[in-house]
CSV table of C-alpha atoms in Angstrom, one decimal:
chain,number,residue,atom,x,y,z
A,1,MET,CA,35.4,135.8,133.3
A,2,THR,CA,37.7,139.2,133.8
A,3,ALA,CA,38.6,142.1,132.1
A,4,SER,CA,36.9,142.1,128.8
A,5,LEU,CA,36.6,144.0,125.5
A,6,THR,CA,34.1,145.7,123.6
A,7,THR,CA,34.2,144.1,120.0
A,8,ALA,CA,36.4,147.3,118.7
A,9,GLN,CA,38.5,146.6,121.1
A,10,ALA,CA,39.8,143.5,120.7
A,11,CYS,CA,39.9,143.5,116.2
A,12,GLU,CA,41.9,146.7,116.7
A,13,GLN,CA,44.7,144.2,119.3
A,14,LEU,CA,43.8,140.6,117.2
A,15,GLY,CA,43.5,143.5,113.7
A,16,VAL,CA,40.7,141.8,112.3
A,17,LYS,CA,37.5,142.5,111.2
A,18,PRO,CA,34.5,141.9,113.4
A,19,ALA,CA,33.7,138.9,111.5
A,20,THR,CA,36.8,136.5,112.2
A,21,LEU,CA,36.6,137.5,115.5
A,22,TYR,CA,32.7,135.8,116.0
A,23,ALA,CA,34.1,133.2,114.1
A,24,TYR,CA,37.3,132.5,116.8
A,25,VAL,CA,34.2,132.5,119.5
A,26,SER,CA,32.2,130.0,117.9
A,27,ARG,CA,35.8,128.0,118.2
A,28,GLY,CA,36.1,128.5,121.4
A,29,LEU,CA,38.8,130.8,121.3
A,30,ILE,CA,37.9,133.6,122.5
A,31,ARG,CA,35.3,133.9,125.4
A,32,SER,CA,32.1,136.6,125.1
A,33,VAL,CA,29.7,137.3,128.0
A,34,PRO,CA,26.7,139.7,126.9
A,35,GLY,CA,27.7,143.0,126.8
A,36,PRO,CA,25.7,145.8,128.9
A,37,SER,CA,22.2,145.4,130.4
A,38,GLY,CA,19.8,146.1,128.0
A,39,THR,CA,21.7,146.3,124.6
A,40,ARG,CA,22.7,143.6,122.5
A,41,GLN,CA,26.2,143.6,122.8
A,42,ARG,CA,28.7,142.0,123.4
A,43,ARG,CA,32.2,141.2,125.4
A,44,TYR,CA,35.6,139.3,125.0
A,45,ASP,CA,37.6,138.3,127.8
A,46,ALA,CA,40.2,140.4,127.6
A,47,GLY,CA,43.0,137.4,128.0
A,48,ASP,CA,42.3,135.2,124.9
A,49,VAL,CA,42.2,138.2,123.3
A,50,GLN,CA,46.2,138.5,124.5
A,51,ALA,CA,47.1,135.0,123.7
A,52,LEU,CA,45.6,134.3,120.3
A,53,ALA,CA,47.4,138.0,119.4
A,54,GLY,CA,50.3,136.6,120.6
A,55,ARG,CA,50.3,133.2,118.7
A,56,GLN,CA,49.7,135.8,115.7
A,57,VAL,CA,52.9,137.0,116.5
A,58,THR,CA,54.8,133.7,117.0
A,59,ARG,CA,53.6,132.6,113.4
A,60,ARG,CA,54.4,135.5,111.6
A,61,ASP,CA,57.5,135.9,112.9
A,62,PRO,CA,58.6,133.8,115.2
A,63,GLN,CA,62.0,136.1,116.5
A,64,ALA,CA,59.0,139.0,117.3
A,65,GLY,CA,56.9,136.6,119.4
A,66,VAL,CA,60.0,135.3,121.6
A,67,GLN,CA,61.1,138.7,122.6
A,68,ALA,CA,57.3,139.3,123.6
A,69,ALA,CA,56.7,136.7,125.4
A,70,VAL,CA,60.7,137.1,127.4
A,71,GLN,CA,59.9,140.9,127.2
A,72,GLY,CA,56.9,142.4,128.3
A,73,SER,CA,56.7,144.9,130.3
A,74,LEU,CA,54.9,146.2,133.9
A,75,ASP,CA,53.6,150.0,134.1
A,76,GLY,CA,55.9,151.8,136.3
A,77,LEU,CA,59.2,149.7,136.6
A,78,ARG,CA,62.4,150.9,135.8
A,79,ALA,CA,63.5,151.8,132.1
A,80,GLY,CA,65.8,148.9,130.9
A,81,GLY,CA,64.1,146.0,133.0
A,82,VAL,CA,63.1,142.6,132.2
A,83,THR,CA,60.3,141.2,133.2
A,84,PRO,CA,59.3,138.3,132.1
A,85,ILE,CA,55.9,137.3,132.8
A,86,LEU,CA,54.8,134.4,133.8
A,87,ASP,CA,51.2,133.1,135.2
A,88,SER,CA,51.2,132.2,138.9
A,89,ALA,CA,48.5,130.9,141.7
A,90,LEU,CA,51.2,131.9,144.8
A,91,THR,CA,51.9,136.0,144.9
A,92,ARG,CA,50.1,138.9,144.1
A,93,ILE,CA,50.7,142.7,144.0
A,94,GLY,CA,48.5,145.9,143.6
A,95,ASP,CA,47.4,148.4,145.0
A,96,GLY,CA,49.3,148.8,147.3
A,97,THR,CA,49.3,144.9,149.0
A,98,LEU,CA,50.7,142.3,149.0
A,99,ALA,CA,49.0,138.6,149.3
A,100,TYR,CA,49.6,135.1,149.3
A,101,ARG,CA,47.7,132.8,147.5
A,102,GLY,CA,44.5,135.6,148.2
A,103,VAL,CA,45.6,136.2,151.8
A,104,ASP,CA,46.4,139.6,153.0
A,105,THR,CA,50.2,139.2,154.0
A,106,LEU,CA,49.4,141.6,156.8
A,107,SER,CA,47.1,139.9,158.7
A,108,LEU,CA,48.8,137.2,158.4
A,109,ALA,CA,52.0,138.5,160.1
A,110,ASP,CA,49.6,140.0,162.6
A,111,THR,CA,48.5,135.7,163.5
A,112,ALA,CA,50.4,133.1,161.8
A,113,THR,CA,52.8,130.6,162.1
A,114,VAL,CA,56.3,130.9,160.1
A,115,GLU,CA,55.0,126.7,158.6
A,116,GLU,CA,52.0,127.5,158.3
A,117,VAL,CA,52.4,130.1,155.8
A,118,ALA,CA,55.4,128.3,154.5
A,119,ALA,CA,52.0,125.5,154.2
A,120,LEU,CA,49.9,128.4,152.3
A,121,LEU,CA,52.3,128.4,150.1
A,122,TRP,CA,53.3,125.6,148.2
A,123,THR,CA,50.0,123.4,148.6
A,124,GLY,CA,47.4,126.0,148.7
A,125,ASP,CA,46.2,125.0,152.8
A,126,PRO,CA,47.4,126.0,155.9
A,127,GLY,CA,45.9,124.3,157.9
A,128,THR,CA,48.3,120.9,155.9
A,129,ARG,CA,52.1,121.7,158.2
A,130,PRO,CA,53.8,119.9,156.2
A,131,ALA,CA,56.7,121.0,158.6
A,132,LEU,CA,58.6,117.8,159.5
A,133,PRO,CA,61.6,118.1,162.0
A,134,LEU,CA,65.0,118.2,159.8
A,135,ARG,CA,65.8,114.6,162.3
A,136,ALA,CA,69.0,112.8,161.7
A,137,ARG,CA,69.1,111.7,158.2
A,138,LEU,CA,71.7,114.2,157.1
A,139,ASN,CA,74.3,114.7,159.0
A,140,LEU,CA,75.8,118.4,159.1
A,141,SER,CA,78.6,117.1,160.6
A,142,ARG,CA,80.3,115.8,157.0
A,143,HIS,CA,79.4,119.4,156.2
A,144,PRO,CA,82.7,122.2,154.9
A,145,ARG,CA,83.1,124.8,158.1
A,146,ALA,CA,81.6,128.4,156.5
A,147,ASP,CA,82.5,131.5,158.2
A,148,MET,CA,79.3,132.9,156.7
A,149,PRO,CA,75.8,132.1,157.8
A,150,LEU,CA,75.0,132.2,153.7
A,151,GLU,CA,78.2,130.5,153.2
A,152,ALA,CA,76.7,127.0,155.3
A,153,LEU,CA,73.4,127.8,154.1
A,154,GLY,CA,75.4,127.0,150.1
A,155,TYR,CA,76.7,123.6,151.8
A,156,ALA,CA,74.3,122.0,153.4
A,157,LEU,CA,72.3,122.6,149.8
A,158,THR,CA,74.7,121.5,147.9
A,159,TYR,CA,74.9,118.2,150.5
A,160,ALA,CA,71.6,117.5,150.7
A,161,GLY,CA,70.6,117.8,146.5
A,162,ALA,CA,73.4,115.4,146.0
A,163,HIS,CA,72.7,113.5,148.9
A,164,ASP,CA,69.5,113.4,150.3
A,165,PRO,CA,67.1,109.9,148.9
A,166,ASP,CA,64.2,112.8,148.9
A,167,ALA,CA,65.3,114.5,147.3
A,168,LEU,CA,65.0,111.7,144.1
A,169,ASP,CA,61.8,111.2,145.0
A,170,THR,CA,59.1,113.0,142.4
A,171,ARG,CA,55.9,112.3,143.0
A,172,PRO,CA,52.9,115.2,143.6
A,173,GLU,CA,52.7,114.3,147.2
A,174,SER,CA,56.1,114.4,147.7
A,175,GLY,CA,56.9,117.8,147.1
A,176,PRO,CA,55.5,119.5,150.5
A,177,ARG,CA,57.8,117.5,152.3
A,178,GLN,CA,60.9,117.4,150.7
A,179,ALA,CA,60.5,121.2,150.6
A,180,ALA,CA,59.8,121.0,155.1
A,181,ARG,CA,62.7,119.4,154.7
A,182,ILE,CA,65.0,121.8,153.5
A,183,LEU,CA,63.5,124.8,155.2
A,184,THR,CA,64.4,122.7,158.4
A,185,LEU,CA,67.4,121.7,156.9
A,186,LEU,CA,68.1,125.3,156.3
A,187,HIS,CA,67.5,126.2,160.5
A,188,ALA,CA,69.3,123.6,161.3
A,189,THR,CA,72.3,124.9,159.4
A,190,ALA,CA,71.9,128.6,161.0
A,191,GLU,CA,72.2,126.5,164.4
A,192,ARG,CA,75.5,124.4,164.0
A,193,HIS,CA,76.9,127.9,162.6
A,194,ALA,CA,75.9,129.1,165.4
A,195,GLY,CA,77.6,127.0,167.6
A,196,LEU,CA,74.2,125.3,168.9
A,197,PRO,CA,72.9,121.8,168.2
A,198,PRO,CA,69.9,121.8,166.7
A,199,ALA,CA,66.1,121.7,168.0
A,200,PRO,CA,64.0,120.1,165.9
A,201,ASP,CA,60.5,120.8,168.1
A,202,LEU,CA,60.9,124.6,168.4
A,203,PRO,CA,59.2,126.2,166.1
A,204,LEU,CA,61.4,127.8,163.2
A,205,HIS,CA,61.0,131.7,164.5
A,206,ALA,CA,62.0,130.6,168.0
A,207,ARG,CA,64.1,128.4,166.7
A,208,LEU,CA,66.1,131.6,164.7
A,209,ALA,CA,65.9,133.8,167.6
A,210,ARG,CA,67.4,131.3,169.9
A,211,THR,CA,70.2,131.1,166.7
A,212,TRP,CA,70.6,135.4,168.0
A,213,GLY,CA,70.7,134.7,171.5
A,214,ARG,CA,67.3,136.5,171.0
A,215,PRO,CA,64.6,134.9,172.5
A,216,ASP,CA,63.2,138.1,173.8
A,217,SER,CA,62.4,138.8,169.9
A,218,ALA,CA,61.1,136.1,168.8
A,219,ASP,CA,58.0,137.7,167.8
A,220,LEU,CA,59.8,140.6,166.0
A,221,LEU,CA,61.5,137.4,164.0
A,222,ARG,CA,58.3,135.5,162.9
A,223,ARG,CA,56.4,138.4,161.6
A,224,ALA,CA,59.9,139.3,158.7
A,225,LEU,CA,59.8,135.6,157.9
A,226,ILE,CA,56.2,136.0,156.5
A,227,LEU,CA,56.8,139.2,155.7
A,228,LEU,CA,60.0,138.1,152.6
A,229,ALA,CA,58.3,134.8,152.4
A,230,ASP,CA,58.0,135.9,148.4
A,231,HIS,CA,57.5,138.6,146.5
A,232,GLU,CA,55.8,137.1,143.1
A,233,LEU,CA,59.0,136.8,140.2
A,234,ASN,CA,61.6,138.6,142.2
A,235,VAL,CA,64.8,137.5,140.4
A,236,SER,CA,66.2,135.0,143.2
A,237,ALA,CA,63.0,133.7,142.3
A,238,PHE,CA,62.6,133.1,138.9
A,239,THR,CA,66.1,131.7,139.0
A,240,ALA,CA,64.0,129.0,141.8
A,241,ARG,CA,61.6,128.6,138.8
A,242,VAL,CA,64.4,127.9,135.6
A,243,THR,CA,65.9,125.0,137.4
A,244,ALA,CA,63.1,123.4,138.8
A,245,SER,CA,62.0,123.1,135.3
A,246,GLY,CA,64.9,121.7,134.0
A,247,GLY,CA,64.0,119.1,137.0
A,248,ALA,CA,66.5,119.4,139.5
A,249,SER,CA,66.0,119.0,143.1
A,250,LEU,CA,64.2,120.7,144.8
A,251,ALA,CA,67.5,121.6,146.6
A,252,HIS,CA,69.4,122.4,144.2
A,253,CYS,CA,66.3,124.9,142.4
A,254,THR,CA,67.0,126.5,146.7
A,255,LEU,CA,70.4,126.8,146.1
A,256,ALA,CA,69.8,128.4,142.1
A,257,ALA,CA,68.3,131.1,144.3
A,258,LEU,CA,70.9,131.0,146.9
A,259,SER,CA,72.9,131.9,145.4
A,260,ALA,CA,71.3,135.3,142.5
A,261,LEU,CA,70.1,136.5,145.6
A,262,GLN,CA,73.9,137.8,146.5
A,263,GLY,CA,73.5,140.5,144.7
A,264,PRO,CA,73.3,144.2,145.5
A,265,ARG,CA,70.3,144.5,143.4
A,266,HIS,CA,67.9,142.2,145.0
A,267,GLY,CA,68.9,140.4,148.4
A,268,LEU,CA,72.7,142.8,149.7
A,269,GLY,CA,70.8,146.2,149.5
A,270,ALA,CA,70.4,145.9,153.1
A,271,LEU,CA,74.5,145.6,153.4
A,272,HIS,CA,74.4,149.1,152.2
A,273,ALA,CA,70.9,150.6,154.4
A,274,HIS,CA,73.4,149.0,157.3
A,275,ASP,CA,76.4,150.7,156.8
A,276,LEU,CA,73.7,154.5,156.3
A,277,LEU,CA,72.0,153.0,159.8
A,278,ARG,CA,74.8,152.3,161.3
A,279,ALA,CA,76.5,156.4,160.5
A,280,ALA,CA,73.6,157.6,161.2
A,281,LEU,CA,74.2,155.8,164.6
A,282,SER,CA,76.9,158.5,165.9
A,283,GLY,CA,77.2,161.6,163.4
A,284,ASP,CA,74.6,163.9,160.6
A,285,PRO,CA,72.0,161.6,158.5
A,286,ARG,CA,71.3,164.3,156.4
A,287,ALA,CA,75.6,163.3,155.6
A,288,ALA,CA,75.6,159.8,155.9
A,289,LEU,CA,72.0,159.7,153.3
A,290,ARG,CA,74.9,161.7,151.4
A,291,ASP,CA,77.7,159.4,152.0
A,292,ALA,CA,75.6,156.5,151.3
A,293,THR,CA,74.6,157.4,148.9
A,294,ARG,CA,76.8,158.8,146.7
A,295,ARG,CA,78.7,155.0,147.2
A,296,ALA,CA,76.2,153.1,146.9
A,297,GLY,CA,74.3,155.3,143.3
A,298,HIS,CA,70.9,155.7,144.6
A,299,ALA,CA,69.5,156.4,148.9
A,300,PRO,CA,70.0,152.0,150.0
A,301,GLY,CA,66.9,151.3,151.5
A,302,PHE,CA,64.9,153.0,149.8
A,303,GLY,CA,62.0,153.2,147.0
A,304,HIS,CA,60.3,150.3,145.5
A,305,ALA,CA,59.1,149.9,141.7
A,306,LEU,CA,55.8,148.0,142.6
A,307,TYR,CA,54.9,150.2,146.0
A,308,PRO,CA,55.4,153.3,144.4
A,309,HIS,CA,53.7,155.0,147.6
A,310,GLY,CA,55.5,152.4,149.5
A,311,ASP,CA,56.8,149.3,150.7
A,312,PRO,CA,53.4,147.9,152.8
A,313,ARG,CA,56.2,145.2,154.1
A,314,ALA,CA,58.7,147.9,155.2
A,315,ARG,CA,55.7,150.5,157.4
A,316,ALA,CA,54.3,146.5,159.1
A,317,LEU,CA,57.9,145.2,160.1
A,318,LEU,CA,59.5,148.9,161.1
A,319,ASN,CA,55.6,149.3,163.6
A,320,ALA,CA,56.6,145.7,164.7
A,321,LEU,CA,60.2,146.6,165.9
A,322,GLU,CA,59.4,150.3,167.3
A,323,ALA,CA,56.9,148.5,169.9
A,324,ARG,CA,59.2,146.0,170.5
A,325,PHE,CA,61.4,149.0,171.0
A,326,PRO,CA,60.2,151.7,171.9
A,327,GLY,CA,62.3,154.8,172.2
A,328,HIS,CA,65.4,152.3,170.9
A,329,PRO,CA,68.0,154.4,169.2
A,330,VAL,CA,68.3,152.8,166.6
A,331,THR,CA,64.4,153.2,165.1
A,332,HIS,CA,65.7,157.1,166.5
A,333,ALA,CA,68.0,157.0,163.7
A,334,THR,CA,65.6,155.8,161.6
A,335,HIS,CA,63.1,157.6,161.6
A,336,ALA,CA,65.7,160.9,161.7
A,337,VAL,CA,66.9,159.1,158.3
A,338,ILE,CA,63.7,158.7,156.7
A,339,ARG,CA,62.6,161.7,157.3
A,340,ALA,CA,66.5,163.8,155.7
A,341,HIS,CA,65.5,161.3,152.3
A,342,GLY,CA,62.6,162.4,152.8
A,343,GLY,CA,63.1,166.3,152.0
A,344,ASP,CA,64.7,165.7,149.2
A,345,THR,CA,62.2,162.9,147.4
A,346,ALA,CA,59.5,161.7,147.8
A,347,GLU,CA,60.6,158.4,148.0
A,348,ALA,CA,59.4,155.8,151.1
A,349,PRO,CA,60.9,153.8,153.1
A,350,ASN,CA,61.7,149.7,151.7
A,351,VAL,CA,62.0,146.4,153.5
A,352,ASP,CA,65.8,147.2,152.9
A,353,LEU,CA,66.2,149.6,155.3
A,354,VAL,CA,63.6,148.1,158.1
A,355,LEU,CA,65.8,144.9,157.8
A,356,ALA,CA,68.8,146.6,158.7
A,357,SER,CA,67.3,148.7,161.3
A,358,LEU,CA,66.1,145.3,163.3
A,359,THR,CA,69.1,143.8,162.6
A,360,LEU,CA,71.1,146.5,164.6
A,361,THR,CA,69.1,146.9,166.9
A,362,LEU,CA,69.5,143.3,168.1
A,363,GLY,CA,73.0,143.3,167.9
A,364,ARG,CA,72.9,141.6,164.9
A,365,PRO,CA,76.3,142.5,162.0
A,366,ALA,CA,75.7,143.6,158.6
A,367,ALA,CA,75.6,140.4,157.5
A,368,ASP,CA,72.7,138.8,159.2
A,369,ALA,CA,70.2,141.3,157.2
A,370,VAL,CA,71.6,138.6,154.0
A,371,THR,CA,70.6,135.5,156.3
A,372,LEU,CA,67.3,136.4,157.4
A,373,PHE,CA,65.7,137.3,154.3
A,374,ALA,CA,67.4,134.4,153.0
A,375,LEU,CA,65.6,132.3,155.4
A,376,ALA,CA,61.8,133.7,155.1
A,377,ARG,CA,62.4,133.2,150.7
A,378,ALA,CA,63.1,129.7,150.8
A,379,ALA,CA,58.8,129.3,151.0
A,380,GLY,CA,58.5,131.3,148.7
A,381,TRP,CA,61.9,129.6,146.6
A,382,LEU,CA,60.0,126.0,147.6
A,383,ALA,CA,56.7,126.9,146.2
A,384,HIS,CA,58.3,128.6,143.3
A,385,ALA,CA,60.2,126.2,142.3
A,386,LEU,CA,57.0,123.3,143.9
A,387,GLU,CA,54.6,126.0,141.4
A,388,THR,CA,57.3,125.0,138.5
A,389,ARG,CA,57.0,121.3,138.5
A,390,ALA,CA,53.3,120.7,139.3
A,391,GLY,CA,52.4,122.5,136.1
A,392,GLY,CA,55.1,121.0,133.7
A,393,GLN,CA,57.0,124.5,132.3
A,394,PHE,CA,59.6,124.4,130.6
A,395,ILE,CA,61.6,128.0,130.4
A,396,ARG,CA,63.7,128.3,127.5
A,397,PRO,CA,63.7,131.8,126.1
A,398,ARG,CA,65.4,132.4,123.5
A,399,ALA,CA,68.8,135.1,122.2
A,400,ARG,CA,67.8,137.5,119.3
A,401,TYR,CA,71.4,137.3,118.4
A,402,VAL,CA,73.2,141.3,117.9
A,403,GLY,CA,76.9,140.2,117.2
A,404,PRO,CA,78.3,140.1,113.9
A,405,ALA,CA,76.9,138.4,111.1
């Protein structure tokens, strides 16, 4: 049993007397275990109590029940945020750490391949290695020619959702195979956009390094793809879940998530951070920070509601970047900006700042920070879609009408 409550605490949450609580236990609605050794007290499962209290609210006031389900709040999130809470076995964020299915993400970044992490997220077993090469079953030449990499990824997913016969297979055992096809499709699309033929026999991180013309940085990109693979129920992952709950194909779930990524409060945050670092490279870091903050309305690349003491992904990736390129002007500028911001606030850098630092160091344009984000997060989007599909969830919140009578 997880967290437990005393009799008084459980009764208070439920608004009942002890006799009624005991009746709930006898009916199997709430689990109980013996209390402290040497006493006759019982303890009651906090999750069971909370779930039963929620059902009681819904019975008394259906609209209030909907509101409680949809607008659950998490301590530390910005005021005014709406935070739906769903059960998931994929990613845990807590105490300044991040783990995929119980495995610390920083250790995975040190030792695992992108394919193994994708398999871990999709199946719970990193040894399944379902990432199969995408051969000629989808004709990439039929996609419209895109000006930007993200646009090309969107075209590929649209085409796959409409024309890939494998996308119509809804058997549970087909899910990891379909997910692997989509992930490799995205990398093949990035290769084609760069004017390169697909290299399906290379590991995914090596394919991206080849696409970017930076084979010397393949391991650095591997770390980034792993550290960014999932991040619990962010905007794009929740979008993938909602889309999957309606029965859409995995390609269309990924397309929906890709669209949700492209907002300044989510995936495009690295663009502002890229501009900040580029200005700091050629000028005063404090002035660059002031100008960037004026444009964005906040210091780009700093602070994270889920990591009040600092984003562990940012620390790990910045350390790896410095180890690969010691003394590089971009990392010097990055630290200068961090020091300048640290003199005014306790906000630590987040992964947006380090993504911007990485792409600048590799000589890549600002948009590639978002491309890297999308290629990495696709593994997580697919995992959320698969988990939703397996659970049979239909995510359909209700609206509380506040318009004219």
